[in-house]
mmCIF file of C-alpha atoms (C1' of nucleotides) in Angstrom:
data_model
loop_
_atom_site.group_PDB
_atom_site.id
_atom_site.type_symbol
_atom_site.label_atom_id
_atom_site.label_comp_id
_atom_site.label_asym_id
_atom_site.label_seq_id
_atom_site.Cartn_x
_atom_site.Cartn_y
_atom_site.Cartn_z
ATOM 1 C CA MET A 1 -16.282 -26.245 5.935
ATOM 2 C CA ALA A 2 -16.227 -24.302 8.926
ATOM 3 C CA GLU A 3 -18.886 -22.904 11.274
ATOM 4 C CA ARG A 4 -19.661 -19.046 11.271
ATOM 5 C CA ALA A 5 -17.841 -18.288 14.729
ATOM 6 C CA GLN A 6 -14.563 -19.665 12.997
ATOM 7 C CA TYR A 7 -15.085 -17.561 10.213
ATOM 8 C CA GLU A 8 -15.549 -14.482 12.183
ATOM 9 C CA GLU A 9 -12.490 -15.171 13.981
ATOM 10 C CA LEU A 10 -10.421 -15.596 10.907
ATOM 11 C CA VAL A 11 -11.510 -12.366 9.602
ATOM 12 C CA ARG A 12 -10.645 -10.761 12.689
ATOM 13 C CA GLN A 13 -7.296 -11.822 12.359
ATOM 14 C CA PHE A 14 -7.247 -10.478 8.846
ATOM 15 C CA SER A 15 -7.938 -7.257 10.211
ATOM 16 C CA ALA A 16 -5.466 -7.516 13.096
ATOM 17 C CA PHE A 17 -2.628 -8.388 10.421
ATOM 18 C CA GLY A 18 -2.409 -4.820 9.459
ATOM 19 C CA ALA A 19 -0.330 -4.061 12.722
ATOM 20 C CA VAL A 20 1.851 -6.816 11.633
ATOM 21 C CA LYS A 21 2.277 -5.112 8.056
ATOM 22 C CA ARG A 22 3.099 -1.782 9.517
ATOM 23 C CA GLU A 23 5.697 -3.029 12.113
ATOM 24 C CA LEU A 24 7.356 -4.659 9.398
ATOM 25 C CA GLY A 25 7.359 -1.606 7.180
ATOM 26 C CA ARG A 26 8.640 0.533 9.862
ATOM 27 C CA ILE A 27 11.985 -0.986 9.180
ATOM 28 C CA MET A 28 12.253 -0.579 5.718
ATOM 29 C CA PRO A 29 14.657 1.962 4.183
ATOM 30 C CA ALA A 30 12.626 5.064 3.919
ATOM 31 C CA GLU A 31 13.295 5.754 0.344
ATOM 32 C CA CYS A 32 11.740 2.464 -0.464
ATOM 33 C CA PRO A 33 8.281 2.111 0.639
ATOM 34 C CA GLY A 34 6.120 -0.945 0.121
ATOM 35 C CA GLY A 35 5.040 -0.441 -3.150
ATOM 36 C CA SER A 36 8.636 -0.421 -4.532
ATOM 37 C CA ALA A 37 9.759 -3.108 -2.370
ATOM 38 C CA ALA A 38 7.128 -5.482 -3.520
ATOM 39 C CA VAL A 39 8.073 -4.336 -7.462
ATOM 40 C CA LEU A 40 11.886 -5.187 -6.649
ATOM 41 C CA THR A 41 10.982 -8.442 -5.147
ATOM 42 C CA LEU A 42 8.908 -9.872 -7.803
ATOM 43 C CA LEU A 43 11.286 -8.707 -10.473
ATOM 44 C CA GLY A 44 14.140 -10.590 -8.810
ATOM 45 C CA ARG A 45 11.862 -13.631 -8.185
ATOM 46 C CA HIS A 46 10.436 -13.737 -11.655
ATOM 47 C CA GLY A 47 13.007 -12.066 -14.000
ATOM 48 C CA ASP A 48 12.203 -9.397 -16.605
ATOM 49 C CA MET A 49 8.884 -8.785 -17.494
ATOM 50 C CA ARG A 50 6.098 -6.420 -18.798
ATOM 51 C CA MET A 51 4.314 -4.057 -16.952
ATOM 52 C CA SER A 52 0.773 -6.136 -17.422
ATOM 53 C CA LYS A 53 2.601 -8.953 -16.389
ATOM 54 C CA LEU A 54 3.869 -7.102 -12.909
ATOM 55 C CA ALA A 55 0.335 -5.564 -12.250
ATOM 56 C CA GLU A 56 -0.797 -9.165 -12.557
ATOM 57 C CA LEU A 57 1.457 -10.515 -9.737
ATOM 58 C CA LEU A 58 1.021 -7.499 -7.951
ATOM 59 C CA ALA A 59 -2.610 -8.155 -7.838
ATOM 60 C CA VAL A 60 -3.238 -4.326 -8.385
ATOM 61 C CA ASP A 61 -4.703 -2.259 -11.269
ATOM 62 C CA MET A 62 -1.971 -1.137 -14.019
ATOM 63 C CA SER A 63 -2.532 2.422 -13.183
ATOM 64 C CA VAL A 64 -0.853 1.691 -9.633
ATOM 65 C CA THR A 65 1.619 -0.459 -11.157
ATOM 66 C CA SER A 66 2.764 2.476 -13.406
ATOM 67 C CA ARG A 67 3.047 4.734 -10.157
ATOM 68 C CA HIS A 68 5.476 2.267 -8.369
ATOM 69 C CA VAL A 69 7.457 1.591 -11.314
ATOM 70 C CA ALA A 70 7.993 5.118 -11.859
ATOM 71 C CA HIS A 71 9.045 5.555 -8.328
ATOM 72 C CA VAL A 72 11.530 2.689 -8.364
ATOM 73 C CA VAL A 73 12.997 4.046 -12.156
ATOM 74 C CA ALA A 74 13.319 7.423 -10.396
ATOM 75 C CA ARG A 75 15.668 5.823 -8.083
ATOM 76 C CA GLY A 76 17.650 3.811 -10.649
ATOM 77 C CA TRP A 77 16.606 0.454 -9.292
ATOM 78 C CA ILE A 78 15.039 -0.782 -12.562
ATOM 79 C CA GLU A 79 15.242 0.284 -16.067
ATOM 80 C CA ARG A 80 12.295 0.430 -18.302
ATOM 81 C CA SER A 81 13.285 -0.657 -22.260
ATOM 82 C CA PRO A 82 10.994 -0.853 -25.336
ATOM 83 C CA ASP A 83 9.779 -4.079 -26.375
ATOM 84 C CA PRO A 84 11.229 -4.757 -29.764
ATOM 85 C CA ALA A 85 7.885 -7.284 -30.281
ATOM 86 C CA ASP A 86 5.330 -4.701 -29.567
ATOM 87 C CA LYS A 87 6.317 -1.010 -29.191
ATOM 88 C CA ARG A 88 3.432 -0.367 -26.677
ATOM 89 C CA SER A 89 5.114 -2.345 -24.559
ATOM 90 C CA ARG A 90 8.112 -1.711 -22.067
ATOM 91 C CA ILE A 91 10.282 -4.573 -20.389
ATOM 92 C CA LEU A 92 11.481 -3.686 -16.779
ATOM 93 C CA ARG A 93 14.764 -5.189 -15.639
ATOM 94 C CA LEU A 94 16.640 -4.658 -12.416
ATOM 95 C CA THR A 95 19.817 -2.583 -12.358
ATOM 96 C CA PRO A 96 22.844 -3.340 -10.315
ATOM 97 C CA ALA A 97 21.719 -0.826 -7.893
ATOM 98 C CA GLY A 98 18.033 -2.581 -7.849
ATOM 99 C CA HIS A 99 19.637 -5.663 -7.092
ATOM 100 C CA ALA A 100 21.784 -4.037 -4.048
ATOM 101 C CA GLN A 101 18.565 -2.535 -2.811
ATOM 102 C CA LEU A 102 17.047 -6.233 -3.411
ATOM 103 C CA ASP A 103 19.665 -7.455 -0.947
ATOM 104 C CA GLU A 104 19.461 -4.751 1.629
ATOM 105 C CA LEU A 105 15.526 -5.464 1.915
ATOM 106 C CA SER A 106 16.022 -9.206 2.280
ATOM 107 C CA ARG A 107 18.798 -8.555 4.678
ATOM 108 C CA ARG A 108 16.538 -6.408 7.011
ATOM 109 C CA THR A 109 13.320 -8.492 6.682
ATOM 110 C CA THR A 110 15.185 -11.539 7.653
ATOM 111 C CA GLU A 111 16.697 -9.665 10.692
ATOM 112 C CA VAL A 112 13.447 -8.848 11.842
ATOM 113 C CA LEU A 113 11.738 -12.285 11.083
ATOM 114 C CA GLU A 114 14.702 -13.988 13.121
ATOM 115 C CA GLU A 115 14.449 -11.856 15.896
ATOM 116 C CA ARG A 116 10.376 -11.896 16.279
ATOM 117 C CA LEU A 117 10.031 -15.630 15.235
ATOM 118 C CA SER A 118 12.961 -16.730 17.130
ATOM 119 C CA ASP A 119 10.636 -19.300 19.356
ATOM 120 C CA TRP A 120 8.825 -20.343 16.097
ATOM 121 C CA SER A 121 9.768 -24.031 14.859
ATOM 122 C CA ASP A 122 11.160 -24.238 11.146
ATOM 123 C CA GLU A 123 7.511 -26.277 10.492
ATOM 124 C CA ASP A 124 5.312 -23.393 11.946
ATOM 125 C CA VAL A 125 6.728 -20.812 9.727
ATOM 126 C CA ARG A 126 6.569 -23.284 6.645
ATOM 127 C CA ARG A 127 2.925 -24.159 7.681
ATOM 128 C CA LEU A 128 1.896 -20.339 7.856
ATOM 129 C CA THR A 129 3.559 -19.714 4.562
ATOM 130 C CA GLN A 130 1.498 -22.310 3.005
ATOM 131 C CA LEU A 131 -1.547 -21.376 4.254
ATOM 132 C CA MET A 132 -1.527 -17.960 3.294
ATOM 133 C CA ALA A 133 -0.326 -19.076 -0.080
ATOM 134 C CA ARG A 134 -3.370 -21.236 -0.519
ATOM 135 C CA LEU A 135 -5.695 -18.281 0.986
ATOM 136 C CA ARG A 136 -4.242 -16.144 -1.810
ATOM 137 C CA GLU A 137 -5.031 -18.862 -4.190
ATOM 138 C CA SER A 138 -8.528 -19.728 -2.904
ATOM 139 C CA PHE A 139 -9.134 -15.716 -3.001
ATOM 140 C CA ASP A 140 -8.464 -15.821 -6.605
ATOM 141 C CA CYS A 141 -7.406 -12.056 -6.968
ATOM 142 C CA ARG A 142 -7.317 -11.983 -10.727
ATOM 143 C CA PRO A 143 -10.359 -10.894 -12.419
ATOM 144 C CA ALA A 144 -9.922 -13.318 -15.126
ATOM 145 C CA ALA A 145 -9.582 -16.692 -12.988
ATOM 146 C CA ARG A 146 -12.999 -16.354 -11.615
ATOM 147 C CA ALA A 147 -15.170 -14.792 -14.171
ATOM 148 C CA ALA A 148 -14.012 -17.066 -16.848
ATOM 149 C CA PRO A 149 -14.817 -20.615 -16.765
ATOM 150 C CA PRO A 150 -12.259 -23.123 -17.833
ATOM 151 C CA ALA A 151 -11.933 -20.691 -21.036
ATOM 152 C CA VAL A 152 -8.979 -18.958 -22.326
ATOM 153 C CA GLU A 153 -7.649 -15.716 -20.716
ATOM 154 C CA GLN A 154 -7.307 -13.058 -22.894
ATOM 155 C CA THR A 155 -7.273 -9.739 -20.952
ATOM 156 C CA THR A 156 -5.312 -8.490 -17.921
ATOM 157 C CA ARG A 157 -7.308 -5.015 -17.920
ATOM 158 C CA THR A 158 -10.318 -4.426 -15.774
ATOM 159 C CA PRO A 159 -13.164 -5.894 -17.318
ATOM 160 C CA ALA A 160 -15.960 -3.241 -18.744
ATOM 161 C CA SER A 161 -18.346 -2.959 -15.765
ATOM 162 C CA THR A 162 -21.687 -3.555 -17.961
ATOM 163 C CA MET B 1 14.557 -21.018 13.756
ATOM 164 C CA ALA B 2 14.020 -21.169 10.219
ATOM 165 C CA GLU B 3 16.187 -20.262 7.106
ATOM 166 C CA ARG B 4 16.409 -17.131 5.101
ATOM 167 C CA ALA B 5 14.741 -18.642 2.149
ATOM 168 C CA GLN B 6 11.892 -19.315 4.185
ATOM 169 C CA TYR B 7 11.452 -15.998 5.764
ATOM 170 C CA GLU B 8 11.770 -14.459 2.378
ATOM 171 C CA GLU B 9 8.986 -16.634 1.145
ATOM 172 C CA LEU B 10 6.921 -15.658 4.331
ATOM 173 C CA VAL B 11 7.274 -11.966 3.574
ATOM 174 C CA ARG B 12 6.300 -12.659 0.095
ATOM 175 C CA GLN B 13 2.923 -13.770 1.404
ATOM 176 C CA PHE B 14 2.481 -11.179 3.794
ATOM 177 C CA SER B 15 3.101 -8.649 0.864
ATOM 178 C CA ALA B 16 0.428 -10.550 -1.322
ATOM 179 C CA PHE B 17 -2.234 -10.733 1.391
ATOM 180 C CA GLY B 18 -3.102 -7.509 0.593
ATOM 181 C CA ALA B 19 -5.087 -8.262 -2.347
ATOM 182 C CA VAL B 20 -7.270 -10.794 -0.173
ATOM 183 C CA LYS B 21 -7.801 -8.039 2.330
ATOM 184 C CA ARG B 22 -8.978 -5.777 -0.837
ATOM 185 C CA GLU B 23 -11.009 -8.471 -2.290
ATOM 186 C CA LEU B 24 -12.691 -8.735 1.065
ATOM 187 C CA GLY B 25 -13.130 -5.115 1.341
ATOM 188 C CA ARG B 26 -15.318 -4.883 -1.953
ATOM 189 C CA ILE B 27 -18.135 -6.812 -0.307
ATOM 190 C CA MET B 28 -18.322 -4.652 2.742
ATOM 191 C CA PRO B 29 -21.262 -1.636 2.482
ATOM 192 C CA ALA B 30 -20.282 1.560 1.052
ATOM 193 C CA GLU B 31 -20.884 3.378 4.294
ATOM 194 C CA CYS B 32 -18.733 0.946 6.368
ATOM 195 C CA PRO B 33 -15.194 1.323 5.164
ATOM 196 C CA GLY B 34 -12.624 -1.011 7.041
ATOM 197 C CA GLY B 35 -11.691 1.027 9.768
ATOM 198 C CA SER B 36 -15.412 1.237 10.907
ATOM 199 C CA ALA B 37 -15.856 -2.201 10.466
ATOM 200 C CA ALA B 38 -12.714 -3.005 12.962
ATOM 201 C CA VAL B 39 -14.217 -0.524 15.448
ATOM 202 C CA LEU B 40 -17.600 -1.953 15.461
ATOM 203 C CA THR B 41 -16.177 -5.709 16.008
ATOM 204 C CA LEU B 42 -13.843 -4.838 18.786
ATOM 205 C CA LEU B 43 -16.638 -3.160 20.562
ATOM 206 C CA GLY B 44 -18.942 -5.927 19.928
ATOM 207 C CA ARG B 45 -16.640 -8.433 21.082
ATOM 208 C CA HIS B 46 -14.678 -6.630 24.075
ATOM 209 C CA GLY B 47 -17.721 -4.557 25.348
ATOM 210 C CA ASP B 48 -17.901 -0.966 25.876
ATOM 211 C CA MET B 49 -14.411 0.878 26.001
ATOM 212 C CA ARG B 50 -12.632 3.996 26.256
ATOM 213 C CA MET B 51 -10.839 5.587 23.074
ATOM 214 C CA SER B 52 -7.475 4.618 24.398
ATOM 215 C CA LYS B 53 -8.589 1.043 25.322
ATOM 216 C CA LEU B 54 -9.989 0.879 21.717
ATOM 217 C CA ALA B 55 -6.705 2.300 20.197
ATOM 218 C CA GLU B 56 -4.663 -0.406 21.809
ATOM 219 C CA LEU B 57 -6.853 -3.231 20.570
ATOM 220 C CA LEU B 58 -6.704 -1.479 17.077
ATOM 221 C CA ALA B 59 -2.848 -1.272 17.070
ATOM 222 C CA VAL B 60 -3.278 2.153 15.674
ATOM 223 C CA ASP B 61 -2.407 5.636 17.068
ATOM 224 C CA MET B 62 -5.107 7.239 18.937
ATOM 225 C CA SER B 63 -5.447 10.108 16.487
ATOM 226 C CA VAL B 64 -6.385 7.110 14.007
ATOM 227 C CA THR B 65 -9.110 5.774 16.366
ATOM 228 C CA SER B 66 -10.577 9.061 16.974
ATOM 229 C CA ARG B 67 -11.015 9.548 13.163
ATOM 230 C CA HIS B 68 -12.485 5.951 12.671
ATOM 231 C CA VAL B 69 -14.830 6.487 15.964
ATOM 232 C CA ALA B 70 -16.187 10.052 14.677
ATOM 233 C CA HIS B 71 -17.080 8.671 11.303
ATOM 234 C CA VAL B 72 -18.850 5.662 13.028
ATOM 235 C CA VAL B 73 -20.481 8.040 15.765
ATOM 236 C CA ALA B 74 -22.173 9.946 12.750
ATOM 237 C CA ARG B 75 -23.865 7.327 11.147
ATOM 238 C CA GLY B 76 -25.254 6.283 14.629
ATOM 239 C CA TRP B 77 -23.808 3.067 15.410
ATOM 240 C CA ILE B 78 -21.870 3.945 18.574
ATOM 241 C CA GLU B 79 -22.455 6.636 21.142
ATOM 242 C CA ARG B 80 -19.809 8.314 23.192
ATOM 243 C CA SER B 81 -20.950 9.062 26.833
ATOM 244 C CA PRO B 82 -18.624 10.843 29.089
ATOM 245 C CA ASP B 83 -16.823 8.615 31.851
ATOM 246 C CA PRO B 84 -18.090 9.920 35.341
ATOM 247 C CA ALA B 85 -14.662 8.568 36.646
ATOM 248 C CA ASP B 86 -12.697 10.752 34.417
ATOM 249 C CA LYS B 87 -13.797 13.705 32.647
ATOM 250 C CA ARG B 88 -11.274 13.417 30.011
ATOM 251 C CA SER B 89 -12.333 9.904 28.806
ATOM 252 C CA ARG B 90 -15.391 8.867 26.765
ATOM 253 C CA ILE B 91 -16.878 5.643 26.959
ATOM 254 C CA LEU B 92 -17.688 3.861 23.546
ATOM 255 C CA ARG B 93 -20.949 1.638 23.526
ATOM 256 C CA LEU B 94 -22.717 0.275 20.642
ATOM 257 C CA THR B 95 -26.347 1.287 19.939
ATOM 258 C CA PRO B 96 -28.967 -0.995 18.604
ATOM 259 C CA ALA B 97 -28.280 0.083 14.943
ATOM 260 C CA GLY B 98 -24.795 -0.571 15.639
ATOM 261 C CA HIS B 99 -25.415 -4.128 16.496
ATOM 262 C CA ALA B 100 -27.623 -4.385 13.621
ATOM 263 C CA GLN B 101 -24.451 -3.287 11.363
ATOM 264 C CA LEU B 102 -22.475 -5.613 13.189
ATOM 265 C CA ASP B 103 -24.561 -8.361 12.227
ATOM 266 C CA GLU B 104 -24.961 -7.439 8.724
ATOM 267 C CA LEU B 105 -20.914 -7.177 8.591
ATOM 268 C CA SER B 106 -21.011 -10.700 9.891
ATOM 269 C CA ARG B 107 -23.313 -11.933 7.308
ATOM 270 C CA ARG B 108 -21.420 -10.991 4.449
ATOM 271 C CA THR B 109 -18.387 -11.859 5.655
ATOM 272 C CA THR B 110 -19.233 -15.214 6.246
ATOM 273 C CA GLU B 111 -21.196 -15.737 3.074
ATOM 274 C CA VAL B 112 -17.826 -14.899 1.243
ATOM 275 C CA LEU B 113 -15.378 -16.805 3.272
ATOM 276 C CA GLU B 114 -17.777 -19.872 2.725
ATOM 277 C CA GLU B 115 -17.758 -19.339 -0.791
ATOM 278 C CA ARG B 116 -13.871 -18.961 -1.234
ATOM 279 C CA LEU B 117 -13.025 -21.390 1.310
ATOM 280 C CA SER B 118 -15.448 -24.156 0.483
ATOM 281 C CA ASP B 119 -12.805 -26.609 -0.499
ATOM 282 C CA TRP B 120 -10.883 -26.005 3.305
ATOM 283 C CA SER B 121 -10.930 -28.257 6.094
ATOM 284 C CA ASP B 122 -12.677 -27.037 9.213
ATOM 285 C CA GLU B 123 -8.889 -27.970 10.875
ATOM 286 C CA ASP B 124 -6.941 -25.740 8.149
ATOM 287 C CA VAL B 125 -9.117 -22.822 8.807
ATOM 288 C CA ARG B 126 -8.434 -23.093 12.330
ATOM 289 C CA ARG B 127 -5.093 -23.421 12.294
ATOM 290 C CA LEU B 128 -4.772 -20.547 9.800
ATOM 291 C CA THR B 129 -6.409 -18.570 12.385
ATOM 292 C CA GLN B 130 -4.401 -19.525 14.894
ATOM 293 C CA LEU B 131 -1.141 -19.073 13.280
ATOM 294 C CA MET B 132 -2.053 -15.393 12.208
ATOM 295 C CA ALA B 133 -3.145 -14.858 15.821
ATOM 296 C CA ARG B 134 0.468 -16.197 17.151
ATOM 297 C CA LEU B 135 1.874 -14.223 14.463
ATOM 298 C CA ARG B 136 0.341 -10.895 15.831
ATOM 299 C CA GLU B 137 1.466 -12.008 19.355
ATOM 300 C CA SER B 138 5.135 -12.433 18.109
ATOM 301 C CA PHE B 139 4.960 -8.992 16.556
ATOM 302 C CA ASP B 140 4.108 -7.444 19.888
ATOM 303 C CA CYS B 141 2.288 -4.375 18.063
ATOM 304 C CA ARG B 142 1.785 -2.433 21.323
ATOM 305 C CA PRO B 143 4.652 -0.494 22.393
ATOM 306 C CA ALA B 144 4.417 -1.242 25.888
ATOM 307 C CA ALA B 145 4.747 -4.807 25.512
ATOM 308 C CA ARG B 146 8.198 -4.812 23.863
ATOM 309 C CA ALA B 147 10.095 -1.652 25.140
ATOM 310 C CA ALA B 148 9.487 -2.714 28.654
ATOM 311 C CA PRO B 149 10.881 -5.504 30.498
ATOM 312 C CA PRO B 150 8.724 -7.494 32.783
ATOM 313 C CA ALA B 151 7.564 -4.222 33.913
ATOM 314 C CA VAL B 152 4.313 -2.533 34.629
ATOM 315 C CA GLU B 153 2.496 -1.008 31.429
ATOM 316 C CA GLN B 154 1.425 2.334 32.382
ATOM 317 C CA THR B 155 0.979 4.250 29.018
ATOM 318 C CA THR B 156 -0.968 3.602 25.702
ATOM 319 C CA ARG B 157 0.689 6.681 24.090
ATOM 320 C CA THR B 158 3.157 6.839 21.539
ATOM 321 C CA PRO B 159 6.304 6.971 23.648
ATOM 322 C CA ALA B 160 8.938 9.988 23.442
ATOM 323 C CA SER B 161 11.496 9.052 20.705
ATOM 324 C CA THR B 162 14.102 10.052 22.508
ATOM 325 C "C1'" DT C 1 3.185 18.384 34.663
ATOM 326 C "C1'" DA C 2 1.129 14.431 32.679
ATOM 327 C "C1'" DT C 3 -2.534 12.202 30.241
ATOM 328 C "C1'" DT C 4 -7.024 11.922 27.236
ATOM 329 C "C1'" DG C 5 -8.857 12.671 23.307
ATOM 330 C "C1'" DT C 6 -9.160 15.758 18.948
ATOM 331 C "C1'" DT C 7 -7.788 18.393 14.720
ATOM 332 C "C1'" DA C 8 -4.501 19.772 11.084
ATOM 333 C "C1'" DT C 9 -1.372 18.234 7.683
ATOM 334 C "C1'" DA C 10 1.284 14.939 5.271
ATOM 335 C "C1'" DC C 11 2.382 10.634 2.978
ATOM 336 C "C1'" DT C 12 1.102 5.870 1.228
ATOM 337 C "C1'" DC C 13 -1.570 2.866 -1.555
ATOM 338 C "C1'" DT C 14 -5.551 2.092 -4.225
ATOM 339 C "C1'" DA C 15 -9.234 2.742 -7.967
ATOM 340 C "C1'" DT C 16 -11.459 4.726 -11.842
ATOM 341 C "C1'" DA C 17 -11.623 7.587 -15.801
ATOM 342 C "C1'" DA C 18 -9.439 10.113 -19.412
ATOM 343 C "C1'" DC C 19 -5.679 10.416 -22.691
ATOM 344 C "C1'" DT C 20 -1.538 8.827 -25.822
ATOM 345 C "C1'" DA C 21 0.690 5.587 -28.757
ATOM 346 C "C1'" DT C 22 0.596 1.440 -30.784
ATOM 347 C "C1'" DA C 23 -1.840 -3.439 -32.813
ATOM 348 C "C1'" DT D 1 -11.418 -0.897 -32.694
ATOM 349 C "C1'" DA D 2 -8.650 -2.910 -28.955
ATOM 350 C "C1'" DT D 3 -4.741 -3.034 -26.137
ATOM 351 C "C1'" DA D 4 -0.259 -1.072 -23.283
ATOM 352 C "C1'" DG D 5 0.871 2.093 -20.302
ATOM 353 C "C1'" DT D 6 0.636 6.910 -18.232
ATOM 354 C "C1'" DT D 7 -1.514 10.385 -15.507
ATOM 355 C "C1'" DA D 8 -5.246 13.133 -12.943
ATOM 356 C "C1'" DT D 9 -8.056 13.000 -9.585
ATOM 357 C "C1'" DA D 10 -10.066 11.124 -5.175
ATOM 358 C "C1'" DG D 11 -10.921 8.026 -1.356
ATOM 359 C "C1'" DA D 12 -9.083 5.097 2.492
ATOM 360 C "C1'" DG D 13 -5.684 4.375 6.166
ATOM 361 C "C1'" DT D 14 -2.117 5.721 8.686
ATOM 362 C "C1'" DA D 15 1.585 8.774 11.726
ATOM 363 C "C1'" DT D 16 3.296 13.102 13.733
ATOM 364 C "C1'" DA D 17 2.547 17.482 15.925
ATOM 365 C "C1'" DA D 18 0.088 21.014 18.175
ATOM 366 C "C1'" DC D 19 -3.797 21.842 21.114
ATOM 367 C "C1'" DA D 20 -8.041 21.665 24.603
ATOM 368 C "C1'" DA D 21 -9.502 20.055 28.618
ATOM 369 C "C1'" DT D 22 -8.739 17.355 32.759
ATOM 370 C "C1'" DA D 23 -5.923 14.546 36.472
#
DNA sequence: TATTGTTATACTCTATAACTATA
DNA sequence: TATAGTTATAGAGTATAACAATA
């Protein structure tokens, strides 16, 4: 358990982190803003999935997910096919062009990080990655995970607010 | 120097970090969005300063700073007094109400972090804070710091793009 | 001429609410 | 009735460019 001053300093770093994100965003292809990049990355990492699953991984509302996906579909990077098991659902899958775009994104971000973090040890990079992952877990993010006790999770929608 | 897979994982955490920021933002007072909170925090930490200095600390364009400051001034949390040394400039200073608001912000964020990070060791909190601070330094952020060699820094404006 | 700061405009990301089509 | 997904609308953050006042 840390002290108040420690927490304040941590929050200060959270706030300043936006500058890093923006700097990284500047080197991305113009046609592929952050939201699109996130969609491609998660599909590349976790494979084909439904909208609701993607929304959960992105930790944003499904309406936001829908917009990002529409943008990415319009550019031919993913395709939406109907789910035979549930006609309300759609299965998202990377197209060959999507894989190519993903490679390009990876190339650019790696290039920038190699330059900016050239004096970082491998261990420090790993440590930061792990701590940020743990932070995300500690902050829950998904509504179900915090609201419910060790119960079953049943919905991915925003719960009714009263 | 880390490997490509390490960098990709780190970028993934950068992307996911947005969820943490949003979660933290939800518990802030409605009248005080993130931009205002950042202004108050920096003024509280560094004392009175000019717009240009604040813009540098925020690592955003001065036009953005101007908007945030206008919002905060409208709520009576800071005051803009003319700089006697340079009539183009304005000195920003926290009002008593601003100090009170700052205390409230600190109280809320500390409360949330104490809850969410209750199982974190003091050392891990400190380590994450330090690594994020170092990350910010590695990413420069201010235009002058990267563009110029070990030369004097002379402008805080966006440099001409050609 | 160059710099400080403001304003107008535009774009991205996000959430809420209303809507459709299925279960 | 409840759920999957879409769309309309609104709010916050940011950048660029044009502008006013002062160095």
